[in-house]
Short mmCIF file of C-alpha atoms in Angstrom, two decimals:
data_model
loop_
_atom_site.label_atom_id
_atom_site.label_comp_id
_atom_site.label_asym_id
_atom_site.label_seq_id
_atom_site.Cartn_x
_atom_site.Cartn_y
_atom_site.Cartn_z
CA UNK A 96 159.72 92.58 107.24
CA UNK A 97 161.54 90.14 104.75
CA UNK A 98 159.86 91.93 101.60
CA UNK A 99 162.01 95.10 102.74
CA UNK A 100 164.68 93.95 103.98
CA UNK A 101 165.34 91.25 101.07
CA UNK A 102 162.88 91.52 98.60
CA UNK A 103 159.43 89.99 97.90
CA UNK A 104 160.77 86.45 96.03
CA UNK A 105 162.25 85.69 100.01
CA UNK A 106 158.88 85.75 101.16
CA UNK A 107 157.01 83.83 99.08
CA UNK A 108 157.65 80.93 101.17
CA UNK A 109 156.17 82.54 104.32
CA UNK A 110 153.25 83.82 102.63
CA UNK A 111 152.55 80.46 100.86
CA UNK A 112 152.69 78.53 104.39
CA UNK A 113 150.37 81.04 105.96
CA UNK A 114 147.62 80.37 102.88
CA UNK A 115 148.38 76.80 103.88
CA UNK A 116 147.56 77.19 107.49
CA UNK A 117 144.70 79.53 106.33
CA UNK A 118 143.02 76.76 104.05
CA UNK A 119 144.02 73.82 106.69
CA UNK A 120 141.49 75.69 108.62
CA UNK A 121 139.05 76.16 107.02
CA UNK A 122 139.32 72.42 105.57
CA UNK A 123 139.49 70.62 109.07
CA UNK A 124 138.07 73.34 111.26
CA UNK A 125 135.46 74.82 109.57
CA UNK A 126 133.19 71.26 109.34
CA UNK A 127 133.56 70.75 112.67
CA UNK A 128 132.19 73.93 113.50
CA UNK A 129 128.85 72.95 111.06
CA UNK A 130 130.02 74.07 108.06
CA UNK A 131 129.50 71.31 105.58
CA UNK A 132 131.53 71.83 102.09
CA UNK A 133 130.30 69.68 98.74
CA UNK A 134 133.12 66.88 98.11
CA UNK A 135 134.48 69.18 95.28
CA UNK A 136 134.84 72.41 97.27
CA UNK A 137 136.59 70.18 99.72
CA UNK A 138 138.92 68.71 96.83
CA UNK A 139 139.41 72.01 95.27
CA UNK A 140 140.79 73.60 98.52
CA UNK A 141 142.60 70.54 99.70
CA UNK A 142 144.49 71.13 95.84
CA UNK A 143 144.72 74.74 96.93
CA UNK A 144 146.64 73.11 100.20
CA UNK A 145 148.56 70.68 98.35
CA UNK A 146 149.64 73.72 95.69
CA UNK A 147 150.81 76.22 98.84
CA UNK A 148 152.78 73.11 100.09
CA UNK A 149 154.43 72.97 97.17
CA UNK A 150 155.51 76.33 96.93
CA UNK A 151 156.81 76.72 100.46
CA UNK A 152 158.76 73.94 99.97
CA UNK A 153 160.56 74.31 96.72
CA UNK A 154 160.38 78.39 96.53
CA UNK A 155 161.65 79.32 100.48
CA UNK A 156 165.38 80.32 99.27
CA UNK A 157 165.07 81.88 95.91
CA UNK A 158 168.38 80.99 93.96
CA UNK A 159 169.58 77.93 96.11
CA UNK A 160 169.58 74.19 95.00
CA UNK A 161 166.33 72.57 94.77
CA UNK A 162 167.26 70.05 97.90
CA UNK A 163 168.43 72.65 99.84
CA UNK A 164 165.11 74.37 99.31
CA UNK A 165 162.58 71.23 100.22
CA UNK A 166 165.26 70.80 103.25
CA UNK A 167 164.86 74.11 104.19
CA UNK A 168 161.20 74.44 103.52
CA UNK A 169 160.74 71.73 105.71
CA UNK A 170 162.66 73.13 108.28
CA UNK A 171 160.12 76.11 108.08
CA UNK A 172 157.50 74.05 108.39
CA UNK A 173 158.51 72.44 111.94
CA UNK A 174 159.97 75.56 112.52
CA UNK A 175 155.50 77.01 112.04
CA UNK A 176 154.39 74.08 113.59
CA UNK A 177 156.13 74.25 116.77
CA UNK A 178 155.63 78.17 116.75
CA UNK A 179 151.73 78.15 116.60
CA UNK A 180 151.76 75.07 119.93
CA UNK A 181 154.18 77.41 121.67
CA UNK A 182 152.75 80.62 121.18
CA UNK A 183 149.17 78.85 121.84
CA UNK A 184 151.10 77.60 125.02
CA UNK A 185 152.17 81.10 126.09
CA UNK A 186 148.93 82.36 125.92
CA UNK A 187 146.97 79.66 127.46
CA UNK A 188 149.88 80.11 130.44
CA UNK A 189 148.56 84.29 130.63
CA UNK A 190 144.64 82.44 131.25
CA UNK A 191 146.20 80.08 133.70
CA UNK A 192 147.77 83.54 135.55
CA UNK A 193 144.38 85.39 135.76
CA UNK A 194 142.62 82.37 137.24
CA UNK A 195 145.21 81.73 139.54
CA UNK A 196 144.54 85.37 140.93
CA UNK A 197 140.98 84.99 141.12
CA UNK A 198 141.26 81.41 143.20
CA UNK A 199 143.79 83.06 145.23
CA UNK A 200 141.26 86.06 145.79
CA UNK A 201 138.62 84.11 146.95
CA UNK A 202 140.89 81.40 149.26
CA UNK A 203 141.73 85.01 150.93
CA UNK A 204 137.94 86.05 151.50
CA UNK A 205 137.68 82.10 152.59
CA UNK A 206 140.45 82.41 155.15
CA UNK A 207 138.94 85.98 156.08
CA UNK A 208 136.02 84.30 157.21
CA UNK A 209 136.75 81.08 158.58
CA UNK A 210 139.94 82.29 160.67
CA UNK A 211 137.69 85.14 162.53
CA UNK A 212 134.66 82.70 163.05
CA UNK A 213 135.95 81.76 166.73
CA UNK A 214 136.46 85.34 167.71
CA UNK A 215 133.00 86.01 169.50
CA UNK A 216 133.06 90.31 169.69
CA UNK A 217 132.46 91.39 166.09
CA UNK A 218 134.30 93.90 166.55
CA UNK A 219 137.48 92.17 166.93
CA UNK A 220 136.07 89.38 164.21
CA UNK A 221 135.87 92.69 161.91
CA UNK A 222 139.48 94.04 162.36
CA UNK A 223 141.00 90.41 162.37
CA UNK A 224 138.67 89.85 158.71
CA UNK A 225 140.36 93.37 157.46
CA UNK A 226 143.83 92.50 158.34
CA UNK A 227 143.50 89.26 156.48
CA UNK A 228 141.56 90.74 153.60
CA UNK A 229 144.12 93.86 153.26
CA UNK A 230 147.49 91.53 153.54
CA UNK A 231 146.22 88.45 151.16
CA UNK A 232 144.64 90.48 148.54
CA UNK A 233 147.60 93.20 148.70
CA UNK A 234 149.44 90.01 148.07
CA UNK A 235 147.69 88.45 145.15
CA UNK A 236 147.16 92.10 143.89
CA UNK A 237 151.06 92.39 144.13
CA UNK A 238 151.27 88.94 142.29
CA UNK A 239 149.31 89.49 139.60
CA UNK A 240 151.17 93.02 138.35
CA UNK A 241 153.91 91.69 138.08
CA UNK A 242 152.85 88.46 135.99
CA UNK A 243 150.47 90.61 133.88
CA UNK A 244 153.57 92.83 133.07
CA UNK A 245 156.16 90.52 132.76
CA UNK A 246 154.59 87.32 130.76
CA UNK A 247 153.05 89.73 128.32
CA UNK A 248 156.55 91.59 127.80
CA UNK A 249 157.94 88.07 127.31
CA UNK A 250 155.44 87.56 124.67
CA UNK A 251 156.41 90.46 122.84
CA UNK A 252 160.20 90.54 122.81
CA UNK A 253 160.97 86.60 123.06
CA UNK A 254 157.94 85.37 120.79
CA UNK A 255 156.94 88.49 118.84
CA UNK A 256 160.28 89.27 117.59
CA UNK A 257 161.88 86.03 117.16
CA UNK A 258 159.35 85.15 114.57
CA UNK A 259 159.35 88.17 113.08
CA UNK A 260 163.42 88.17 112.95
CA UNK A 261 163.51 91.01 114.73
CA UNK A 262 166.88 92.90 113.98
CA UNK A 263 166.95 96.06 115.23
CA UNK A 264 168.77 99.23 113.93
CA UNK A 265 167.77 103.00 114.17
CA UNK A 266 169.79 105.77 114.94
CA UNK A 267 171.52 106.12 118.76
CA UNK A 268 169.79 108.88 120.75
CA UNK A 269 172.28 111.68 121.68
CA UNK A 270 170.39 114.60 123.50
CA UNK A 271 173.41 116.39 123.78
CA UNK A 272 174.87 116.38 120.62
CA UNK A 273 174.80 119.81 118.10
CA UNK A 274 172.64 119.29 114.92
CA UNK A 275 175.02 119.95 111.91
#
């Protein structure tokens, strides 16, 4: 999006921070998942790091003073950090939605059960069990539409396109209007 709208020397900055997220991973991630590096590779990318830094930081506003860049640059970089932990947030929240559904599914079958047990003619024990069942589950079914519409939707237009500096534009839609 910035390489159209302003040109590819504004995005140099972004790119470089993403190669240094992309390399931080691979340094500090990658070992722990059993990949072992040599001491050199491990140098070599941690220069590769240390380079990408650099970049971001004194390359993020192409034509500005060189303090205002670093300033700025590390501006970004809080700006990144505290993106990833809130997006990572936001989408461990969507988990925490679906689970809550599935314990509130089975507290439903639980109260099902347990409220009918003193009713002694099943058939009575059976209607009481469905009139639970239908009205908690039509419930939590109810509950969990709308959170796995409207949390994803929030993803999209408050995270998605506030990262992305989202501006808009297009042409207005008139149905109604003669083509000239």
């Amino acid at each position: 999006n910035i390489i159209k709208q302003q040109g590819f020397k504004y995005s140099i900055g972004r790119i470089a921070w993403v190669f240094v997220v992309i390399l931080a991973v691979i340094v500090f991630a990658f070992p722990g998942l059993g990949f072992n590096f040599g001491d050199n590779v491990k140098k070599f990318l941690m220069y590769g790091i240390y380079f990408f830094i650099g970049v971001a930081l004194l390359y993020n506003s192409p034509g500005k003073n060189i303090f205002i860049n670093i300033g700025s640059g590390l501006w970004n970089f809080y700006s990144l950090l505290t993106g990833i932990v809130g997006d990572a947030l936001s989408y461990i929240r969507l988990f925490a939605i679906g689970l809550t559904g599935g314990i509130l599914g089975g507290v439903f079958n639980q109260l099902a059960l347990s409220m009918s047990e003193g009713i002694s003619i099943w058939v009575f024990r059976a209607l009481a069990m469905l009139l639970i069942l239908l009205v908690g589950h039509s419930i939590n079914f109810g509950l969990c539409m709308i959170s796995s519409l409207v949390h994803p939707m929030r993803l999209v237009f408050v995270e998605f396109y506030k990262n992305l500096e989202f501006t808009g534009g297009g042409v207005g839609y008139k149905p109604f209007r003669k083509n000239k």
